[in-house]
Coordinates of C-alpha atoms in Angstrom, one line a residue:
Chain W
X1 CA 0.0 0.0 0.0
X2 CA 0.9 3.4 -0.4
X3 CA 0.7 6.4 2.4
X4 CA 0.1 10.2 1.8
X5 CA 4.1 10.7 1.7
X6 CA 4.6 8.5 -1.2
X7 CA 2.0 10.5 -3.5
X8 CA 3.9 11.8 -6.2
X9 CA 3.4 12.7 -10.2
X10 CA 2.3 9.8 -12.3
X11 CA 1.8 7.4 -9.1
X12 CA -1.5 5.1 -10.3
X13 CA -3.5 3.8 -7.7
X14 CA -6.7 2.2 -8.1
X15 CA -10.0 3.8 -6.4
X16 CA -13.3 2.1 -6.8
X17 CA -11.6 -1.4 -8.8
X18 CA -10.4 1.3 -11.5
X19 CA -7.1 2.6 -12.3
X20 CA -5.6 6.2 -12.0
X21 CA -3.0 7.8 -12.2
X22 CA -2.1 11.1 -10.1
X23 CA -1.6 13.9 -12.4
X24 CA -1.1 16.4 -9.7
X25 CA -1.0 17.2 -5.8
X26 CA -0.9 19.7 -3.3
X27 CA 0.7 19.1 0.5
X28 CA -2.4 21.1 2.4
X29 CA -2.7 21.9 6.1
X30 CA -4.6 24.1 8.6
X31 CA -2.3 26.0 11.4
X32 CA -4.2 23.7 13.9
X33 CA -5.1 20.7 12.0
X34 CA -4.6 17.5 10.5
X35 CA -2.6 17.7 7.2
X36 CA -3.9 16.7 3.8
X37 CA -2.8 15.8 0.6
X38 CA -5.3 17.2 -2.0
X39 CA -4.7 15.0 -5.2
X40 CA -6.2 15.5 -9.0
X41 CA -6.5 12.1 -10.4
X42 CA -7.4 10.8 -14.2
X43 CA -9.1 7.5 -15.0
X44 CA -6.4 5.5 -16.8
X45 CA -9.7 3.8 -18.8
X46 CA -12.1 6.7 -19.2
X47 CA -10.1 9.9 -19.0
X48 CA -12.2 11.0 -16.6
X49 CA -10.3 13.4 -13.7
X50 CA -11.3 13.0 -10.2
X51 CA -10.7 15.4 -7.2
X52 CA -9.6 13.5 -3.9
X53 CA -8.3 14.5 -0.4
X54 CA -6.6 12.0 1.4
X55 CA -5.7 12.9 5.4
X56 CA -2.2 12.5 5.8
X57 CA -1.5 9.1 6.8
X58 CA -4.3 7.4 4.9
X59 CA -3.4 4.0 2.8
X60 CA -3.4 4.5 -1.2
X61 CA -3.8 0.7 -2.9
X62 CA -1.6 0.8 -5.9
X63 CA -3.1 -0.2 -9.2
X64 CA -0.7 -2.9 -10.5
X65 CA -0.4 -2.0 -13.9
X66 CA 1.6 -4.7 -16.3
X67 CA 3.3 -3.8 -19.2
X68 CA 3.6 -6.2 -22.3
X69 CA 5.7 -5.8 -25.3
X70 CA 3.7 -6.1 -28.6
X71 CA 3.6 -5.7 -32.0
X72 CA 0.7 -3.8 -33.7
X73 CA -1.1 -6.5 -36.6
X74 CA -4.4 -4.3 -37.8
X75 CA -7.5 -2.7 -37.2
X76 CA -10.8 -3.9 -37.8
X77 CA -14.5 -2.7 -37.2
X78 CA -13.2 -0.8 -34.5
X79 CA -10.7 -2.4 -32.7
X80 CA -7.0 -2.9 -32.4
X81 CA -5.4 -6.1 -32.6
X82 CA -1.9 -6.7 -31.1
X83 CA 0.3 -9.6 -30.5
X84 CA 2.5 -10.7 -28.0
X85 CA 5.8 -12.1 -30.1
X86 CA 7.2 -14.5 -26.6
X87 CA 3.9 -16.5 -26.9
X88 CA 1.9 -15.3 -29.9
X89 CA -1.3 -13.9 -27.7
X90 CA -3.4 -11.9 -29.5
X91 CA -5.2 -8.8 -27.7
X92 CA -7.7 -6.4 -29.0
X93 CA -8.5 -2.9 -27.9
X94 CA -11.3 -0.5 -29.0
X95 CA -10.4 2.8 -30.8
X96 CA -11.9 4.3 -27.6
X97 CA -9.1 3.0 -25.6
X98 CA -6.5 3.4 -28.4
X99 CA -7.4 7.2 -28.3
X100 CA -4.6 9.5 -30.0
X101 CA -2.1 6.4 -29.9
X102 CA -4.0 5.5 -33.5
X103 CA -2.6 8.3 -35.4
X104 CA 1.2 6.8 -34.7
X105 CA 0.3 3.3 -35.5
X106 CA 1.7 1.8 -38.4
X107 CA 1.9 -1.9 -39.0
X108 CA 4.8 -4.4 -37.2
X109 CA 5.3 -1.2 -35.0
X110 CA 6.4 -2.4 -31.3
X111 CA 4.4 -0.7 -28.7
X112 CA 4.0 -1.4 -24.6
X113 CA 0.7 -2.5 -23.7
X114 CA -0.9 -2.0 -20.2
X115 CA -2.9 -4.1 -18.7
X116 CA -5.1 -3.8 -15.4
X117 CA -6.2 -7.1 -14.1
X118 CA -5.6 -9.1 -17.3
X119 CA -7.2 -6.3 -19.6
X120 CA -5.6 -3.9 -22.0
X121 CA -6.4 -0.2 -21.0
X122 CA -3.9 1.4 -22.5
X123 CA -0.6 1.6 -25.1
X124 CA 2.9 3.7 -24.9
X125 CA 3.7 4.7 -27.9
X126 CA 7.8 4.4 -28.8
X127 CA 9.3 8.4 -28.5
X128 CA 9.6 8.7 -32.3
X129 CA 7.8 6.9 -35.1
X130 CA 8.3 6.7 -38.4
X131 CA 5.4 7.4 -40.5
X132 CA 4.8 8.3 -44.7
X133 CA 3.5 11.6 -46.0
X134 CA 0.7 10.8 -47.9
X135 CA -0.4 14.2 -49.0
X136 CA 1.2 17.4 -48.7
X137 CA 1.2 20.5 -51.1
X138 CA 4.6 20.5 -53.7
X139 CA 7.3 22.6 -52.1
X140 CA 9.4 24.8 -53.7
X141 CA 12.8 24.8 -54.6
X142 CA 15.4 27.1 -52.7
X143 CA 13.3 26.8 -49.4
X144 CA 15.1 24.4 -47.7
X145 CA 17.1 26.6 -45.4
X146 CA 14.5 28.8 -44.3
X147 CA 11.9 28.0 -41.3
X148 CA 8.8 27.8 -43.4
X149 CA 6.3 24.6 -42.6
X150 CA 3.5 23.5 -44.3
X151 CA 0.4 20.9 -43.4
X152 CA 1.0 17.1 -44.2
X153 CA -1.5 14.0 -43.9
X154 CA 0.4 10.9 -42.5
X155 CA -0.8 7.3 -44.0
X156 CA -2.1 6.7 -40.5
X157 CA -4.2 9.9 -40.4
X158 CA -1.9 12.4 -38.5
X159 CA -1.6 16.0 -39.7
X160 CA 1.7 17.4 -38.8
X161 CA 3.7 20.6 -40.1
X162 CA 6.4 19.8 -41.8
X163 CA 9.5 21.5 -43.9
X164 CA 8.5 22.8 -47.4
X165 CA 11.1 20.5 -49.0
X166 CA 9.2 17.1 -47.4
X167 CA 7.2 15.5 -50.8
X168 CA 3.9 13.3 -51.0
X169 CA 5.5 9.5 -50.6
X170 CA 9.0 10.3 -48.5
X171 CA 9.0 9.6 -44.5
X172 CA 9.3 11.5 -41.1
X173 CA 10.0 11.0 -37.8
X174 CA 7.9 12.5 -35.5
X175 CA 7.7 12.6 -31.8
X176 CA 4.7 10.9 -30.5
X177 CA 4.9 12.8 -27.1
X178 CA 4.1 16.3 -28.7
X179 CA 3.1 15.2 -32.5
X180 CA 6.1 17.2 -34.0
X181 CA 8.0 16.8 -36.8
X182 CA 11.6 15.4 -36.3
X183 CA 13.3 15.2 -39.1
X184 CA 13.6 13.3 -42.4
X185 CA 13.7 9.5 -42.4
X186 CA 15.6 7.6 -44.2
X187 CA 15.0 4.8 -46.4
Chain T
X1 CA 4.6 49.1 -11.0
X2 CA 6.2 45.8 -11.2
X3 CA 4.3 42.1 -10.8
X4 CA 6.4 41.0 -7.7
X5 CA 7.6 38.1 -9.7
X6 CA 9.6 39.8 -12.3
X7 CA 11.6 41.2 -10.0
X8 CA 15.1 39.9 -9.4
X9 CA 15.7 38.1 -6.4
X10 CA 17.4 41.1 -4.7
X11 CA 14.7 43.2 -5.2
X12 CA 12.0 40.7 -3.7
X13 CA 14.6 40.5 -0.5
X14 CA 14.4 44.5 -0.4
X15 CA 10.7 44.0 -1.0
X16 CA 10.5 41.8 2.0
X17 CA 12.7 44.1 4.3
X18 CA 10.4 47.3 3.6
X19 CA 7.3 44.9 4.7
X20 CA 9.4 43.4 7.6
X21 CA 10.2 47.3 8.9
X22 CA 7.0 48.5 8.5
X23 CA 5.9 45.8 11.2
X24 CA 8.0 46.5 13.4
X25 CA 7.6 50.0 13.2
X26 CA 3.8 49.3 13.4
X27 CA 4.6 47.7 16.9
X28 CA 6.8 50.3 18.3
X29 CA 4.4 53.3 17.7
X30 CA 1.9 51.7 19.4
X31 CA 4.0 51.0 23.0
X32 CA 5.0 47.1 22.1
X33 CA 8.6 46.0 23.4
X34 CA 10.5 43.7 21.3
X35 CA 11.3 40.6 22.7
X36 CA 13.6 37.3 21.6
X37 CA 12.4 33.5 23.0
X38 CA 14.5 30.6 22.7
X39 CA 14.5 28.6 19.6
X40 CA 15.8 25.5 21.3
X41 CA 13.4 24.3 23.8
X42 CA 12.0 21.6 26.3
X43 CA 8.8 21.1 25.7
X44 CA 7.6 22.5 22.0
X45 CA 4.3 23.0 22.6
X46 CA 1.6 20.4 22.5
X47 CA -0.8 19.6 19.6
X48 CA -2.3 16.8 18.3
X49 CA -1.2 17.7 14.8
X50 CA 2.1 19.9 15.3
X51 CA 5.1 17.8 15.5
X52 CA 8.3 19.5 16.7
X53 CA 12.3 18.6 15.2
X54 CA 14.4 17.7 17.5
X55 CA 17.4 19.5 18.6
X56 CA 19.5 17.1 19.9
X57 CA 19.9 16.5 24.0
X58 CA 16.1 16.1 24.7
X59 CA 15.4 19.6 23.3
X60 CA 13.1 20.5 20.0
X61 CA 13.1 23.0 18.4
X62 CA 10.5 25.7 19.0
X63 CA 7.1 25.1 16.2
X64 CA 6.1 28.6 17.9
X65 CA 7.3 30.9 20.4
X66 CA 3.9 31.0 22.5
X67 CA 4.3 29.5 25.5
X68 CA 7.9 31.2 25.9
X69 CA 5.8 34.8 25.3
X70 CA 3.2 33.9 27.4
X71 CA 5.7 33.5 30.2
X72 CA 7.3 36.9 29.2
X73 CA 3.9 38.4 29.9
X74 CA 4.0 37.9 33.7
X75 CA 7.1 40.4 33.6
X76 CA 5.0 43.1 34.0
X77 CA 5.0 44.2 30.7
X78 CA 1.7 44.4 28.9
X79 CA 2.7 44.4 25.3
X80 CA 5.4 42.5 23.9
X81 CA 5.9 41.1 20.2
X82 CA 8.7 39.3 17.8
X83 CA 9.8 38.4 14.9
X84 CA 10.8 35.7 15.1
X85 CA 11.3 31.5 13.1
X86 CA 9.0 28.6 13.9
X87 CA 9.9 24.7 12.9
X88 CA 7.2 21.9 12.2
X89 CA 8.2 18.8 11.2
X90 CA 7.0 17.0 8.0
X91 CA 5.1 20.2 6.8
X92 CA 6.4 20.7 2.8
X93 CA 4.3 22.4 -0.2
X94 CA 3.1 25.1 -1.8
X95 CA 2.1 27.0 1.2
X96 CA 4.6 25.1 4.0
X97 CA 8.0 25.2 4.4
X98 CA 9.4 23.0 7.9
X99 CA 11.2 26.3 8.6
X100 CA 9.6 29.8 8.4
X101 CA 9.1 33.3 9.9
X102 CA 6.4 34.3 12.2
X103 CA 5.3 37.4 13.6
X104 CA 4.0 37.0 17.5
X105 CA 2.6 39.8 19.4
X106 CA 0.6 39.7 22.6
X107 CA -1.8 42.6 24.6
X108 CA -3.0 42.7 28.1
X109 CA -6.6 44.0 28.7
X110 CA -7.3 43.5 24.8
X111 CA -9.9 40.5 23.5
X112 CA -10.1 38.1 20.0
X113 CA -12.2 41.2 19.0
X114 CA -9.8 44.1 19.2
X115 CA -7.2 41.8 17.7
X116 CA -8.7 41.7 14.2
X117 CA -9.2 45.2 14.2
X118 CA -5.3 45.2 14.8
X119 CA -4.6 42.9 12.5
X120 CA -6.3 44.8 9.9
X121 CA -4.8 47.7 10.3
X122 CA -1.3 45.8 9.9
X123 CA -2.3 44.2 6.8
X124 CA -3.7 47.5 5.6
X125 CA -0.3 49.1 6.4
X126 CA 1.8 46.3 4.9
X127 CA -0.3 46.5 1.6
X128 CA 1.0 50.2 1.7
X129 CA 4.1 49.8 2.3
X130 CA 4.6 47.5 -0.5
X131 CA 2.8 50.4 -2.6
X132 CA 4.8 52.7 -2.2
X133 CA 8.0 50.2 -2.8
X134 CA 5.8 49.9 -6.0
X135 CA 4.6 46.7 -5.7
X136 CA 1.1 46.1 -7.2
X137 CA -1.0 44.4 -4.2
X138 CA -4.5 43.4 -4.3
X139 CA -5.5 45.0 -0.9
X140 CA -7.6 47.2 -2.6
X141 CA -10.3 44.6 -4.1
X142 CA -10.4 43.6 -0.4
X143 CA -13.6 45.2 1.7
X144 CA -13.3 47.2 3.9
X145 CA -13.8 46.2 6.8
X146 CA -12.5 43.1 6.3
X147 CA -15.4 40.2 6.3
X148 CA -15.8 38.8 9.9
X149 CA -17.6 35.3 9.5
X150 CA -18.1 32.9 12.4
X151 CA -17.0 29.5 11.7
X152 CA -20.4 28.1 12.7
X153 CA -21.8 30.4 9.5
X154 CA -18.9 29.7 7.2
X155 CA -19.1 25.8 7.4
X156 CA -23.7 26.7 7.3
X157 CA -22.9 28.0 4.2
X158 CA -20.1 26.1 2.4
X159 CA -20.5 22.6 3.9
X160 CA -24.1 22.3 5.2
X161 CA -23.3 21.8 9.2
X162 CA -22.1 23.5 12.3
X163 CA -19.2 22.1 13.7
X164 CA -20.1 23.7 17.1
X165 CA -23.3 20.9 16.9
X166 CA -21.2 18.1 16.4
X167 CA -17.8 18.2 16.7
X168 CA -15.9 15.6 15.1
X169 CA -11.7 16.2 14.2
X170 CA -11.9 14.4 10.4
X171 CA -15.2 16.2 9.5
X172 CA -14.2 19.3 10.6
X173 CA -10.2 19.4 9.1
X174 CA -11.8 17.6 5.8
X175 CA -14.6 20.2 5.2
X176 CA -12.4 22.6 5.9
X177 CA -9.7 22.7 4.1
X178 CA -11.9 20.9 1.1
X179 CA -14.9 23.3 0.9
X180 CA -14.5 26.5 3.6
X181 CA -11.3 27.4 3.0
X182 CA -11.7 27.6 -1.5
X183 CA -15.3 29.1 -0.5
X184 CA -13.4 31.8 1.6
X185 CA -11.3 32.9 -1.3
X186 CA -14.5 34.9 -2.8
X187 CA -14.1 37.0 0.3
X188 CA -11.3 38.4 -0.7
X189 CA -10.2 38.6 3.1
X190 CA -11.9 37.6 5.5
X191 CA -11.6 36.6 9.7
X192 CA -13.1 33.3 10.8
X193 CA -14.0 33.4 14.4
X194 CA -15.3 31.8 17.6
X195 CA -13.8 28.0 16.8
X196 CA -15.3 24.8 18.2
X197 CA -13.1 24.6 22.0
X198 CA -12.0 21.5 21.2
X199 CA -9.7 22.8 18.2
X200 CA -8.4 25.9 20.4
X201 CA -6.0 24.4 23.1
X202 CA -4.7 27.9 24.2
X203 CA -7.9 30.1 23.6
X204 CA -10.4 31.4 26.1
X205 CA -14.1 29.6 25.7
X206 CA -16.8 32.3 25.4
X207 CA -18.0 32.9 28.6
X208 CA -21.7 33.0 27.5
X209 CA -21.4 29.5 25.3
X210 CA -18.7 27.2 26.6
X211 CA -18.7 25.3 23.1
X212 CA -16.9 28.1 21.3
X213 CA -13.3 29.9 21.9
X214 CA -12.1 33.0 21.2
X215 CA -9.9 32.0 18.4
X216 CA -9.6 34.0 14.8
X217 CA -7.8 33.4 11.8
X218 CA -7.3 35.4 8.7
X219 CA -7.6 34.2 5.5
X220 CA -6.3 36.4 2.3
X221 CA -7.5 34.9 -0.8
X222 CA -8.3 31.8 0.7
X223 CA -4.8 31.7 2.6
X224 CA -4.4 30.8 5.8
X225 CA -2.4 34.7 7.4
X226 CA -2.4 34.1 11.2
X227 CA -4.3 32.9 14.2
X228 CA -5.0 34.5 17.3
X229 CA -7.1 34.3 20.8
X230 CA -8.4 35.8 23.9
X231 CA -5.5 33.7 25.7
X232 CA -6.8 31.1 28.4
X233 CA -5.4 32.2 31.5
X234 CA -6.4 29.1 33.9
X235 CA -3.9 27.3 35.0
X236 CA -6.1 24.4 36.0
X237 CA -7.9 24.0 32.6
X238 CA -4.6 24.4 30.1
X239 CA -3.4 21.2 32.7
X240 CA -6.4 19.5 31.2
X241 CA -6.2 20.6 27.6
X242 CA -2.6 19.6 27.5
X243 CA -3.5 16.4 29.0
X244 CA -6.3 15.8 26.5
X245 CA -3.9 17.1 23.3
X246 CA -1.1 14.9 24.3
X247 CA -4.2 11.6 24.5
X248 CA -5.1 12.5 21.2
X249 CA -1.5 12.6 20.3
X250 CA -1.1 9.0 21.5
X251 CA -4.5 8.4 19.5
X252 CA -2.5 9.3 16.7
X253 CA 0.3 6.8 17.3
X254 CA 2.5 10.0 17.7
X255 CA 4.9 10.3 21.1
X256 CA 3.7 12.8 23.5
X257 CA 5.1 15.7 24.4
X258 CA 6.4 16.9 28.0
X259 CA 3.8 19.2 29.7
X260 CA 6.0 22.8 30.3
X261 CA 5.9 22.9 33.6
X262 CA 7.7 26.5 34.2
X263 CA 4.2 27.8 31.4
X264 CA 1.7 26.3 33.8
X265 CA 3.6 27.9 37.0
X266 CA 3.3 31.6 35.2
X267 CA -0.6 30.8 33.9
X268 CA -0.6 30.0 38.3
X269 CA 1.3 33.4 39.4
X270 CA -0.8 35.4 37.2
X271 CA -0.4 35.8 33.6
X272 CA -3.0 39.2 32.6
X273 CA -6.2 38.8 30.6
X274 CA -4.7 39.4 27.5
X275 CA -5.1 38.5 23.4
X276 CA -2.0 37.6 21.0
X277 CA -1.6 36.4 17.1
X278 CA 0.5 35.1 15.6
X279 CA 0.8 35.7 11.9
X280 CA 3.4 33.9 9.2
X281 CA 5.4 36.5 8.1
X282 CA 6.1 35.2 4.4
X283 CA 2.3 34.1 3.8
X284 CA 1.4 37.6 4.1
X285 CA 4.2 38.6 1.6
X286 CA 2.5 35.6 -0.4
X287 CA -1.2 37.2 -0.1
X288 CA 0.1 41.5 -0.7
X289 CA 2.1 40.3 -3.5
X290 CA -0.7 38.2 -4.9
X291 CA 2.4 35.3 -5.1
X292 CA 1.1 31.7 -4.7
X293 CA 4.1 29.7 -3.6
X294 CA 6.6 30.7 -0.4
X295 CA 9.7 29.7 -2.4
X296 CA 8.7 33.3 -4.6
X297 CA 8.6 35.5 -1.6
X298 CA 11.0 33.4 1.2
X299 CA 14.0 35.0 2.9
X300 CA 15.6 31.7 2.9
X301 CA 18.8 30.9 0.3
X302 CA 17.8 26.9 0.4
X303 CA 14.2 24.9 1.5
X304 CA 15.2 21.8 2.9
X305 CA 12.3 19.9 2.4
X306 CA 10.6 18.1 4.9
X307 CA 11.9 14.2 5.8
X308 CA 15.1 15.1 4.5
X309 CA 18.2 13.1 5.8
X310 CA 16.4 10.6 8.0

């Protein structure tokens, strides 16, 4: 179990048989009083943010998250099907639960999936992904040095600013923690 | 006019200085003697919810120069007042730093009543101060007089009971600091007054309803600023209330404290009716500067946070 002292930034916990994680806390205290710690949390499944105060002291159960290496397959009516390359298990997730992740998946790609209590909740993403531009206007030619960026559509749906010189057909790497281009990929 | 945090560091210390004179100058023109306490002390005071660092030898160090004041107040002198720093273990955030500086001052003949008058007029004076440093401070969207709101109203209106009813520790702290205290910020600034006894160890209960103590506090946008009584001045019932504070203490699996034995023989020789505060010097830098963290208005070159190096 966890205490009131071990609340910290991204600390997940489970409340209620679901999984959170703490996305932000705040040591609080009257003169004469017991001490608090006032704690924002977010539903790992739904998103949804929850205000808690826990008096200081007070046991936190820790939501025992597992994390699988896996290898994105396809999607399908709505779901996400991944696969486990040790044993070969297959698992599915709705687009629900997939969530922003889907723009960033491109087939074979190795992801972490996380499970709580044998079900997959969530994915993390590799830092940088490699994805195609599959529609983006022509560039000009001499603009390469400047700072100019225009729109591009990735093959998995993502629309990213890129350098004028990037064509329809050529590859990026972009960072899947902001969504910003990286730099040209090779190959 | 500068926001207070664009100013370099040096200039927030200066900032800090004016304030600090301005007290102190505010004590001296009205007949108050400065006094200094130890820091290293016996017995630290006894609270179910105040735990003291020790200082090595038996000693703690002081969480608040009270009961070393109060004993000052037998001297014969009738006003007294510090500046002074205060220790509490295990207290680290936003608002709490284990070491900080508090401004004490006590009054004989004076009640709860006259002290929020005073402590208006300080704040008032401290806003101006800062004013004329060129400091843009929000004292002026504050009413005048500041709101006065009895804790029995303030929890009626933000939490749906009175605490004076049914006094319970957990339901009192949590509605408190969950739902009164962020309610109080509309005020502005605003006293909470006449506290459930059970949560004023040191304050006098109201003659005409024994529930109740004369105990204030002063909240500046929804900061806690200082807190202050009528001072109990029976020797026989502080025995008690330490006795009961340090139960609780046990209660709360926490060691208790040793009763100061040299505060109860002054309360016994005669310490005056009188009222005293006590008022955290950098939250009210915090609340006239319109800051929202310590570490942007503290004196101090390093926090140490709390738990540090056990």
């Amino acid at each position: 179990m966890y205490s009131t002292s071990d609340v910290r930034k991204n600390l997940k916990v489970e409340i209620d048989g679901s999984p959170y994680i703490v996305v932000d806390f705040q040591f609080v205290k009257p003169g004469k009083g017991n001490a608090f710690t006032r704690c924002r949390l977010k539903n790992m499944i739904t998103g949804a943010v929850l205000d808690r105060t826990y008096k200081s002291g007070e046991k936190l159960k820790p939501a025992r998250i597992e994390e699988r290496h896996m290898q994105f397959l396809y999607q399908g009516g709505g779901t996400y099907h991944f696969m486990d390359n040790d044993n070969y298990d297959q698992v599915e997730i709705s687009e629900e639960n997939v969530g922003d992740a889907a723009r960033y998946l491109i087939e074979n790609l190795s992801v972490s999936i996380l499970f709580f209590k044998d079900k997959p909740i969530g994915i993390n993403l590799p830092i940088t992904v490699v994805l195609e531009i599959v529609e983006t206007e022509p560039g000009m030619k001499g603009d390469t040095a400047t700072g100019a960026t225009k729109a591009a559509t990735t093959g998995t749906g993502l629309t990213v600013q890129v350098p004028l010189f990037i064509k329809e057909g050529e590859k990026i790497s972009v960072d899947t923690r902001t969504g910003l281009y990286l730099e040209r990929a090779k190959g | 006019m500068h926001d207070f945090a664009s100013l370099s560091w040096g200039e927030r210390l200066r900032c800090r200085d004016v304030m600090v004179q301005r007290i102190r100058r505010f004590f001296r023109g009205r007949g108050y003697v400065e006094v200094e306490t130890p820091l290293r002390v016996a017995s630290p005071g006894i609270d179910p919810y105040i735990d003291a660092l020790p200082a090595g030898e038996g000693c703690y160090l002081a969480t608040s120069p009270e009961l070393e004041m109060k004993k000052l107040m037998t001297s014969g002198l009738e006003r007294i007042f510090q500046v002074t720093r205060a220790f509490r273990a295990d207290e680290s955030g936003d608002l709490h730093n284990p070491e900080f500086s508090i401004l004490e001052w006590y009054c004989a003949g004076k009640d709860y009543f006259d002290f929020m008058d005073l402590t208006e007029e300080l704040v008032r004076e401290c806003g101006e101060t800062l004013g004329e440093a060129g400091v843009p401070t929000p004292v002026s969207a504050w009413p005048r007089p500041f709101a006065r709101i009895a804790v029995d109203d303030a929890f009626q209106s933000h939490a749906g009971w009175k605490p004076s009813r049914s006094f319970s520790p957990d339901p009192f702290f949590m509605d408190l600091v969950d739902k009164v205290e962020p309610g109080l910020s509309g005020e502005g600034a605003a006293f909470l007054f006449d506290y459930p006894e059970q949560v004023g160890s040191l304050a006098r209960r109201r003659p005409d309803n024994p529930r109740l103590c004369e105990r204030f506090e002063l909240y500046l946008d929804g900061t806690e600023i200082c807190n202050g009584f009528t001072e109990l001045t029976d020797a026989a019932e502080q025995r008690l209330r330490f006795a009961r504070d340090n139960k609780e203490r046990e209660r709360l699996g926490k060691m208790p404290y040793p009763v100061d034995r040299r505060f109860l023989e002054a309360l016994e020789s005669g310490l005056p009716p009188c009222a005293g505060n006590a008022l955290g010097v950098d939250r009210l830098l915090l609340a006239l500067t319109g800051s929202r963290r310590l570490a942007d208005v503290s004196c101090l070159s390093e926090t140490i946070p709390a738990g540090r190096g056990r």
